[in-house]
Coordinates of C-alpha atoms and ligand atoms in Angstrom, one line a residue:
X1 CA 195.1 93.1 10.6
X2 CA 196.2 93.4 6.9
X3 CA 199.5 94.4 5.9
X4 CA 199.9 96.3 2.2
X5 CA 203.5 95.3 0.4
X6 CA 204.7 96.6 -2.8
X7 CA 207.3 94.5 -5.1
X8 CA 210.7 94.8 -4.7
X9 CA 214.2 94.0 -6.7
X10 CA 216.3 95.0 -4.4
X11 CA 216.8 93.9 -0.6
X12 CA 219.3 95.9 1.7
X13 CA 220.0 96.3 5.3
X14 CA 220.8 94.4 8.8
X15 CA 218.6 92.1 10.6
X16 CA 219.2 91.9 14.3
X17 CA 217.5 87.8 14.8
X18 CA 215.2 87.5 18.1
X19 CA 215.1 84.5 20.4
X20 CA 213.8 81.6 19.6
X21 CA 209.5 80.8 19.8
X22 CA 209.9 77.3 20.2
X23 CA 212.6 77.6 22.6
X24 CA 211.1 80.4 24.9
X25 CA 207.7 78.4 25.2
X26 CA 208.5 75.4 27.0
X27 CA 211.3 77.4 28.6
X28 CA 209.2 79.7 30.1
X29 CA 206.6 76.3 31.4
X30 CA 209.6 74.6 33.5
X31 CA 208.7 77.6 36.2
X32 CA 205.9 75.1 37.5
X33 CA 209.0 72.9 37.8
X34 CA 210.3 74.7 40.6
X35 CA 209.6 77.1 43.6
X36 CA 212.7 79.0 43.1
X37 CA 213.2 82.0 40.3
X38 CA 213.6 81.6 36.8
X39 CA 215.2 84.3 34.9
X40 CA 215.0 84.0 31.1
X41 CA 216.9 86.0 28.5
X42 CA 217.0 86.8 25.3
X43 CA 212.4 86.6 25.0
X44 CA 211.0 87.3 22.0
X45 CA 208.0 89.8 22.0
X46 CA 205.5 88.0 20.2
X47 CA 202.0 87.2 21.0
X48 CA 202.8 83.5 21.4
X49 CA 204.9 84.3 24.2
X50 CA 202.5 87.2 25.9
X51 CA 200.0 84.4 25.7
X52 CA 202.2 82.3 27.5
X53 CA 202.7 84.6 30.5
X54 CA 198.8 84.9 30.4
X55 CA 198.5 81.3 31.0
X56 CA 201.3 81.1 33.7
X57 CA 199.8 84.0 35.5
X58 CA 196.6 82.3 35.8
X59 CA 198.1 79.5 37.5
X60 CA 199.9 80.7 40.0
X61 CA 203.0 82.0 38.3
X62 CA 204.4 85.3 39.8
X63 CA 205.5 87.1 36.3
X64 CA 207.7 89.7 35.6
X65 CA 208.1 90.8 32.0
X66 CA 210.6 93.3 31.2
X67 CA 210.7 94.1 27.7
X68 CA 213.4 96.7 27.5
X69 CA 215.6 93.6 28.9
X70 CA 213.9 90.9 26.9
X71 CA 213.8 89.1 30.5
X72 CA 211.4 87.5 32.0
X73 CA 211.4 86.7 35.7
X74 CA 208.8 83.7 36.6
X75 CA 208.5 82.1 40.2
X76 CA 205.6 79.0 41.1
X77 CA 203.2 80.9 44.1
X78 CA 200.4 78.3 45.2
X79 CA 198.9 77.0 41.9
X80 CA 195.1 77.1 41.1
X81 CA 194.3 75.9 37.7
X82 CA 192.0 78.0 36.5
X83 CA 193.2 77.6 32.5
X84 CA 190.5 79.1 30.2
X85 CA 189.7 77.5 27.0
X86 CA 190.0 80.3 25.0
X87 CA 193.6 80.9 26.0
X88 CA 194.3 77.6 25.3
X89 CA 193.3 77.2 22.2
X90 CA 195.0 80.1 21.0
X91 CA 198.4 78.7 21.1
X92 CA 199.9 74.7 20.4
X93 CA 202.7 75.2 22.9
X94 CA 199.9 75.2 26.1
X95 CA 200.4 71.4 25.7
X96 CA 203.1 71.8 27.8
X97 CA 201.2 73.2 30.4
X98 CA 199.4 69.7 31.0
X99 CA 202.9 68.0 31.4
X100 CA 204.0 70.5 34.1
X101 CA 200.9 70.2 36.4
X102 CA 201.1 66.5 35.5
X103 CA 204.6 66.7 37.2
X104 CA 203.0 68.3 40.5
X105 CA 200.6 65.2 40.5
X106 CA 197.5 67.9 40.0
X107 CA 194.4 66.8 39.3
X108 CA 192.9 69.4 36.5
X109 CA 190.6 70.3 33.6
X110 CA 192.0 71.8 30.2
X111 CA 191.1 71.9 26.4
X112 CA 193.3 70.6 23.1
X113 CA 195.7 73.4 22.5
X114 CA 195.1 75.2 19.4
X115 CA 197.5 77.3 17.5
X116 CA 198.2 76.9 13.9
X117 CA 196.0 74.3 12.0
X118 CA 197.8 73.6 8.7
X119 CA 197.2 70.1 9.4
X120 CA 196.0 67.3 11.6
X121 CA 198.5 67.9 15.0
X122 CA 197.1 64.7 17.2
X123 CA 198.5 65.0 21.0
X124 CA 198.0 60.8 21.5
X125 CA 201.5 60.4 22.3
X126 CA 201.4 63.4 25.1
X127 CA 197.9 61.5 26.3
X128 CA 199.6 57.9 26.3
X129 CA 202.3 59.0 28.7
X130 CA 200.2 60.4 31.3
X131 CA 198.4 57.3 31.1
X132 CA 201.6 56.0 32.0
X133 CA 202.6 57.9 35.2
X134 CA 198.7 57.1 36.3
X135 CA 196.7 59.6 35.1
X136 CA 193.0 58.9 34.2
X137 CA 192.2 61.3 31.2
X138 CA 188.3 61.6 30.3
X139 CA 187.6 63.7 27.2
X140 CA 184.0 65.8 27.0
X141 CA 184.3 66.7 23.3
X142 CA 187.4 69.8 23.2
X143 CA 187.7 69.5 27.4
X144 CA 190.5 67.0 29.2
X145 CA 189.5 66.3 32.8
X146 CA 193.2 64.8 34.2
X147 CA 192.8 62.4 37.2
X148 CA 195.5 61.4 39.2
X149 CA 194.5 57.2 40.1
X150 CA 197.2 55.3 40.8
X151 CA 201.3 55.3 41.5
X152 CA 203.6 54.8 38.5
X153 CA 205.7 52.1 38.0
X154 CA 209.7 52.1 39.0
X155 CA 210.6 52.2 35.1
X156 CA 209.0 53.2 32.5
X157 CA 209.7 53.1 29.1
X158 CA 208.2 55.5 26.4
X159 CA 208.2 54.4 22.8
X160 CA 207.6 57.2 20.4
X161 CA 206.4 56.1 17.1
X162 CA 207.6 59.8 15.2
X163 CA 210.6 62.0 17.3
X164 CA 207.6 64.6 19.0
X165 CA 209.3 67.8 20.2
X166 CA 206.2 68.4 22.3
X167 CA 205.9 65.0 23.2
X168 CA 209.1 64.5 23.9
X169 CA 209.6 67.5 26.1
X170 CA 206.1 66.9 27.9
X171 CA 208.1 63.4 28.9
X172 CA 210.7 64.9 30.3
X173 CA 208.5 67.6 32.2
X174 CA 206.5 64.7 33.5
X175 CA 209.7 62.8 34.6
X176 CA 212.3 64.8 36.3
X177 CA 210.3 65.0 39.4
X178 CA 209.1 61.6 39.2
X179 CA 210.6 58.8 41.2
X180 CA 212.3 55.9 39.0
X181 CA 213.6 56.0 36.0
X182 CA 212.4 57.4 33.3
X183 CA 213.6 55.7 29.2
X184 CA 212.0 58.0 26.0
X185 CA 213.4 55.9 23.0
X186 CA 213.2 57.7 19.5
X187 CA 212.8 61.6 21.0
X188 CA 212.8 64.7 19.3
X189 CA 216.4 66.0 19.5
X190 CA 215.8 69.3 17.8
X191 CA 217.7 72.0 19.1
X192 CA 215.0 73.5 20.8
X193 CA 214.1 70.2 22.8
X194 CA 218.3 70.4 23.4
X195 CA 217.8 74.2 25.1
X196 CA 214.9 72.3 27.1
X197 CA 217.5 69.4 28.5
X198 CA 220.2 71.5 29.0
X199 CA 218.2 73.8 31.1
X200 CA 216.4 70.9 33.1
X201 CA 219.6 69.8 33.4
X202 CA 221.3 72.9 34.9
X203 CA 218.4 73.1 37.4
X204 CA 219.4 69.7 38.7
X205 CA 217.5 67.3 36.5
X206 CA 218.7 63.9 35.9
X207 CA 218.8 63.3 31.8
X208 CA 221.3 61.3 30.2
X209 CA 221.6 61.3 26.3
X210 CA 222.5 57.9 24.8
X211 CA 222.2 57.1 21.4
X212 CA 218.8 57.4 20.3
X213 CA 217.3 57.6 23.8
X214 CA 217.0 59.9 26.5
X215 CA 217.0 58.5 30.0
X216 CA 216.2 60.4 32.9
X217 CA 216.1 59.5 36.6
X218 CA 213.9 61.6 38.8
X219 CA 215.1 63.9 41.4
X220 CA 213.5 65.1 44.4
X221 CA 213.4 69.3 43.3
X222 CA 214.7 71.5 40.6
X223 CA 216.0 74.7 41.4
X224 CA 216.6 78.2 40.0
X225 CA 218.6 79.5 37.3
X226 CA 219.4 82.1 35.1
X227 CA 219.3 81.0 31.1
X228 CA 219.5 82.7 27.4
X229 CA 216.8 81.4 25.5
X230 CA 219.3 80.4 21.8
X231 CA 218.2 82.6 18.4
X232 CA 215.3 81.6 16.7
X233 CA 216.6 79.4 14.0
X234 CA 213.4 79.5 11.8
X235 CA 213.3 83.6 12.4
X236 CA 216.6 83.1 10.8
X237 CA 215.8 81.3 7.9
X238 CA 212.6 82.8 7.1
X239 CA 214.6 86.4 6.4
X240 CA 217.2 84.0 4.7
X241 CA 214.8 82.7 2.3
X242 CA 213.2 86.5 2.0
X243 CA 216.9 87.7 0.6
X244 CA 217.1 84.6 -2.0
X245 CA 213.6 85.6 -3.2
X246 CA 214.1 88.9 -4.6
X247 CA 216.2 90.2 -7.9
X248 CA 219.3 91.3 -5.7
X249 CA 219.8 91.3 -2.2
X250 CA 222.2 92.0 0.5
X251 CA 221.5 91.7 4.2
X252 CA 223.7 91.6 7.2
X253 CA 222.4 88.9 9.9
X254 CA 223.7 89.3 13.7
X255 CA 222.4 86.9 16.4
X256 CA 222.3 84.5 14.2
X257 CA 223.3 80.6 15.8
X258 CA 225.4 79.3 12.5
X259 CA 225.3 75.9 13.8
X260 CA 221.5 75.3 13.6
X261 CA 221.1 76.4 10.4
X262 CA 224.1 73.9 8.4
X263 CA 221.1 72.4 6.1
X264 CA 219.1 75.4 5.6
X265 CA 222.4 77.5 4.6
X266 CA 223.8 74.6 2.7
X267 CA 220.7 75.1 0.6
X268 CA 220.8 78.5 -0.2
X269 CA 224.4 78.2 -1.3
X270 CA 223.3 75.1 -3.5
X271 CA 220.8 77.5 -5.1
X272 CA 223.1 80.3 -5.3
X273 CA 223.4 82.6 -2.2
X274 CA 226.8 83.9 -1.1
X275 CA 228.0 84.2 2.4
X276 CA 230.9 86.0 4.5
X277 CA 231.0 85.6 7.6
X278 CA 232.2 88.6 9.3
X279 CA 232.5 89.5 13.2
X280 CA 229.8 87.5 14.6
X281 CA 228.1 88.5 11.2
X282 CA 226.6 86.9 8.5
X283 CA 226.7 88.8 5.2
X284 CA 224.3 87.3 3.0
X285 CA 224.5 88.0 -0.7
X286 CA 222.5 87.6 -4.0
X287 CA 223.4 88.5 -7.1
X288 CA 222.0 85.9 -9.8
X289 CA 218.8 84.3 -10.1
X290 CA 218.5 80.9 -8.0
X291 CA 218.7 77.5 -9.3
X292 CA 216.1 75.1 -8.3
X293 CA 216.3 72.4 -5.8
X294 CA 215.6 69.1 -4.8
X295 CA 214.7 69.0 -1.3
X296 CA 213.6 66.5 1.5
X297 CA 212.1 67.9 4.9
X298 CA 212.8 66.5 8.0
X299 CA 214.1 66.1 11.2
X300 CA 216.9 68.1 12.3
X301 CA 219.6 68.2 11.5
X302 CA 217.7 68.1 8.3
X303 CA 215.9 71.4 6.6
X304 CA 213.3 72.2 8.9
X305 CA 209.3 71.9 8.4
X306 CA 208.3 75.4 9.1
X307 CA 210.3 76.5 6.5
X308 CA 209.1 74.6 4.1
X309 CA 206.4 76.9 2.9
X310 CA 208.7 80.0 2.6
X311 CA 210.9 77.8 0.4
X312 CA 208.5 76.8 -1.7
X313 CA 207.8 80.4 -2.6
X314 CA 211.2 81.0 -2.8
X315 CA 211.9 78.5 -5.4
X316 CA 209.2 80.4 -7.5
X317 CA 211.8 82.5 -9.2
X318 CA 214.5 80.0 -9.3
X319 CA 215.7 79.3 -13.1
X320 CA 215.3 75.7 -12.6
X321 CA 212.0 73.5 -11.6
X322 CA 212.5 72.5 -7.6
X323 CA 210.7 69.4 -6.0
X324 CA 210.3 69.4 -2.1
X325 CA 209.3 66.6 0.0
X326 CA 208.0 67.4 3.4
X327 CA 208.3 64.6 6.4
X328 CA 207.5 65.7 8.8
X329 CA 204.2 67.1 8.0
X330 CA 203.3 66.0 4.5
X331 CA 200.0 68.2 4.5
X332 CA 201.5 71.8 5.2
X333 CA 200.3 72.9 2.3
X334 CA 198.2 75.9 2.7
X335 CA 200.6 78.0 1.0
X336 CA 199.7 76.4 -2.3
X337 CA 196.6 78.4 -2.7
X338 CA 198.5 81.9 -2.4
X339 CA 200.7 80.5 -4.5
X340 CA 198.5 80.0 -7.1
X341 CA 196.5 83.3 -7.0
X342 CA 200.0 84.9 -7.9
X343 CA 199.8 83.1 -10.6
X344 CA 202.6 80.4 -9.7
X345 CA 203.0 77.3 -11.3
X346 CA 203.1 74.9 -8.3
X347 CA 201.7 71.8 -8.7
X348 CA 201.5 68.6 -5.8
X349 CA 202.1 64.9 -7.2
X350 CA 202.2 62.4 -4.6
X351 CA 202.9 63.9 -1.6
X352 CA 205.6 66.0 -3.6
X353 CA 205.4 69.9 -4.3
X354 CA 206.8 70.8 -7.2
X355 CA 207.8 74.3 -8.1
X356 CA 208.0 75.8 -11.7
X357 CA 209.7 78.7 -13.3
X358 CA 206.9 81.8 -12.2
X359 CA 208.6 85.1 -13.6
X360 CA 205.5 86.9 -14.4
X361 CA 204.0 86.7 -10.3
X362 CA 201.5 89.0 -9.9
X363 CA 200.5 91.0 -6.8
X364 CA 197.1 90.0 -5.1
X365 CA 195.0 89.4 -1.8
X366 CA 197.1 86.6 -0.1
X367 CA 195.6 84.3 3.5
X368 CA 197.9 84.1 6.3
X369 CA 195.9 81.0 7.2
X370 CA 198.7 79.9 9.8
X371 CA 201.9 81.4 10.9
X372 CA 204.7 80.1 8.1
X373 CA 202.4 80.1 5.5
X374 CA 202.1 84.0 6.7
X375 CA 205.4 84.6 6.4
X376 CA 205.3 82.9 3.2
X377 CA 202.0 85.3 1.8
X378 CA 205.2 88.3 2.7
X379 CA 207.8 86.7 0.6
X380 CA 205.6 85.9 -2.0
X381 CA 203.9 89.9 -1.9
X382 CA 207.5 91.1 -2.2
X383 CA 208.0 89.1 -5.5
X384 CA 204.8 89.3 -7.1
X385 CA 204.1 92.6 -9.6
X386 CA 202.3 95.2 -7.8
X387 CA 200.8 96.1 -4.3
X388 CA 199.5 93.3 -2.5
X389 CA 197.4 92.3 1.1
X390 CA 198.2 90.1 3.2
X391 CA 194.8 89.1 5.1
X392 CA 194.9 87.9 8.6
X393 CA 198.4 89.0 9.2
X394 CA 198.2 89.6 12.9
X395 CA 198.8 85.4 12.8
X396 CA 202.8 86.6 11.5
X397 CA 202.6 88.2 15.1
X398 CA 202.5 85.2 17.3
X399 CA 206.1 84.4 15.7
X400 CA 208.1 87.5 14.5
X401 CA 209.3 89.8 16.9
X402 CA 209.1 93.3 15.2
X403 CA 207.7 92.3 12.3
X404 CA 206.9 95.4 10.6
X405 CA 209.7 97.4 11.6
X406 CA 212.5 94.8 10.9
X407 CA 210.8 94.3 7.1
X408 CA 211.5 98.0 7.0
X409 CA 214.7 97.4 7.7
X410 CA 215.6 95.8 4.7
X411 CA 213.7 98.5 2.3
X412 CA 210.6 96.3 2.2
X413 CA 207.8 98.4 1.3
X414 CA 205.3 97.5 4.1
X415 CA 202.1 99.4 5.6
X416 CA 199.5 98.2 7.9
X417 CA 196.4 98.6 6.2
X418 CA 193.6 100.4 8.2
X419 CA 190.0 99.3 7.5
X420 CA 187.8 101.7 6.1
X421 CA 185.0 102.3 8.6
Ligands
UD1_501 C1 206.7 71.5 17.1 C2 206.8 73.0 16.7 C3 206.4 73.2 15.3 C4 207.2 72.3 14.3 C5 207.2 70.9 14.8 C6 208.1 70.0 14.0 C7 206.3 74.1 18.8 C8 205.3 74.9 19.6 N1 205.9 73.7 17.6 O1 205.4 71.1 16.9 O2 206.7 74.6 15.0 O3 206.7 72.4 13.0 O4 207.6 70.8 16.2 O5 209.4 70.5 14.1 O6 207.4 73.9 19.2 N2 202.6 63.5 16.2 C9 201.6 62.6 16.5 N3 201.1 62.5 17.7 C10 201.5 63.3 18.7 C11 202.6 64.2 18.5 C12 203.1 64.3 17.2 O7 201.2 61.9 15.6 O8 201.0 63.2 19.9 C13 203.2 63.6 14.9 C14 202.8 64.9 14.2 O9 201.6 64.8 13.5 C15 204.0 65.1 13.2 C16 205.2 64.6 14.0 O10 204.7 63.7 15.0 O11 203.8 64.3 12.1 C17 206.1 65.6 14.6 O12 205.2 66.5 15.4 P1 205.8 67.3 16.7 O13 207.3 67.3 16.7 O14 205.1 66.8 17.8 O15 205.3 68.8 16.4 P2 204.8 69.8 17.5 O16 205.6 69.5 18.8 O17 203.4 69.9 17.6

């Protein structure tokens, strides 16, 4: 799919904010959890999330989608793993699906997850803790064959080197069910992996939050619920970092979650975006060209990672040079590349980007070589002289609900581009 966008000054409209990907996907995995119903609210349609219900279904997962709701009804039938690579190499979040059948003490065969590549995305610390709970895991070059061997010990403590949502919910998943007690020091507490515990724990899990540990002790089932998956946070702050990148903006946000995005509005305010809050609404204003920023990426409650590369472009227009420093994954640099064929002046010294004054941007042929860089190629096409395409754009889908339609919605000038045959 390629998407055609023409430049714009001038950004007006309201953005209605979808729930969140990150959230849904694991969310929508805890069904293996239990043989009762679980009703989600608030799903996103995006192809991440259809690919999801794929996978479920082929499990054993009853699933009932209904989109005019955004609900999602999912109950556990008898499961028969019969997970085809191809599925699971389309998305990252079918991790998740090894730490669920893990927690039924199945014995199975599945494939590293795929999804978006912008770097090396190891799943040791996933592996390591099935190890733990006595799993024998041989790998045939892309294919895990899982083994259950032997009992696990009473306790067991989990030591993650770097705070891994996936690992960390993965532990959970593989420990709710399990009996003893379960200790993850240094986990993810993103607010996504927080919508995980707080559902687990509403089903009847066992999960304590002290300091910087988690500890959970097993219980013997989980049972149904009803929950309203939180709004995507990074859907939020990619249309954010779309208002501060053109001339003059002013967009009105609802179903936004204020209190997730403290660091990322904090920023925009810092380089020169004005805000009202207004019944449940976020007005978001921009009048004057940006100043540039010095930023650090990292764990929450710091800026986030996957906006990162929409910031960078961002900062493109900003009056002042900028300097971001990403933690979490130093290498998420594919958007440097689009950058440049705009004509940006972006430069990377040391593990640092650094972002230049670019007035002069002009329109091109950008790669949506992984989702946020995607999202980045549309910021970037609405800034840059001209009519540009955006290659490979069906990628945007797996994470924007409404893409096309909600860009519309703020007077972006967007087409999809048919090929020629
Ligand atoms: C999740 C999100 C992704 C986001 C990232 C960081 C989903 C589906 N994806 O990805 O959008 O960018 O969190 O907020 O929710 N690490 C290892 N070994 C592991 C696991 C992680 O070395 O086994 C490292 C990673 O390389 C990275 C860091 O730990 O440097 C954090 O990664 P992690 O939080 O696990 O990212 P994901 O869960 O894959």
């Amino acid at each position: 799919m390629k998407l055609k966008i023409t430049s714009r000054a001038r950004l007006k409209g309201t953005i209605k904010i979808s729930g969140s990907k990150n959230a849904t996907l694991p969310l929508m995995v805890c069904a293996l959890l239990t043989y009762d119903e679980i009703i989600l609210q608030n799903i996103p349609h995006i192809s991440d999330v259809l690919m999801m219900m794929k996978l479920l279904q082929d499990i054993g997962i009853r699933v009932i989608y209904q989109e005019d709701e955004k609900t999602l009804r999912l109950q556990k039938e008898a499961l028969f793993v019969n997970l085809k690579k191809e599925d699971i190499k389309k998305i990252r979040a079918s991790y998740y699906i090894m730490g669920a059948l893990v927690a039924n003490d199945l014995n199975f065969k599945t494939h590293y997850p795929g999804g978006c590549s912008f770097s090396k995305r190891p799943i040791d610390y996933h592996l390591d803790a099935f190890k733990k709970v006595g799993y024998q895991i041989i790998e045939k070059g892309e294919e895990l064959i899982f083994q259950k061997l032997k009992t696990s010990d009473d306790i067991i403590n989990y030591d993650l080197p770097k705070p891994s949502v996936g690992a960390t919910i993965n532990v959970l998943f593989i420990s709710i069910l399990r009996k003893g007690i379960s200790i993850i020091h240094n986990p993810s507490l993103e607010p996504e992996v927080q919508q995980v515990i707080e559902m687990l724990k509403l089903m009847g899990a066992n999960i304590i939050q002290e300091n910087n540990t988690l500890k959970i002790e097993g219980v013997d089932h989980l049972h149904g619920i009803t929950y309203k998956i939180m709004s995507d946070r990074i859907e939020a702050g990619s249309y954010l970092l779309l208002a501060a990148s053109v001339k003059r903006s002013k967009i009105i946000f609802q179903n936004l979650d204020l209190t997730y995005l403290e660091d990322v509005l904090k920023t925009l305010k810092q380089m020169g975006l004005h805000f009202k809050k207004h019944n449940n609404q976020l007005v978001v204003k921009k009048t004057k060209r940006l100043i540039g920023i010095n930023k650090t990426i990292d764990i929450y409650p710091a800026f986030p990672t996957d906006l990162q590369q929409i910031l960078s472009v961002a900062c493109l227009k900003a009056k002042s040079p900028s300097t971001i420093i990403d933690k979490i994954y130093p290498e998420r640099l594919t958007h440097l590349k689009e950058i440049k064929k705009a004509k940006g002046i972006i430069q990377l010294v040391n593990h640092q980007i650094k972002i230049y004054p670019s007035y002069k941007l002009e329109a091109g042929s950008f790669y949506a070589s992984d989702l946020r860089c995607g999202f980045a190629c549309i910021v970037l096409a609405v800034m840059a002289n001209g009519t540009s395409i955006i290659e490979n754009a069906e990628l945007i889908l797996r994470g924007y609900e409404n893409l096309i339609d909600k860009l519309r919605g703020l007077q972006v000038a967007i087409e999809e581009e048919k090929d020629d045959f």
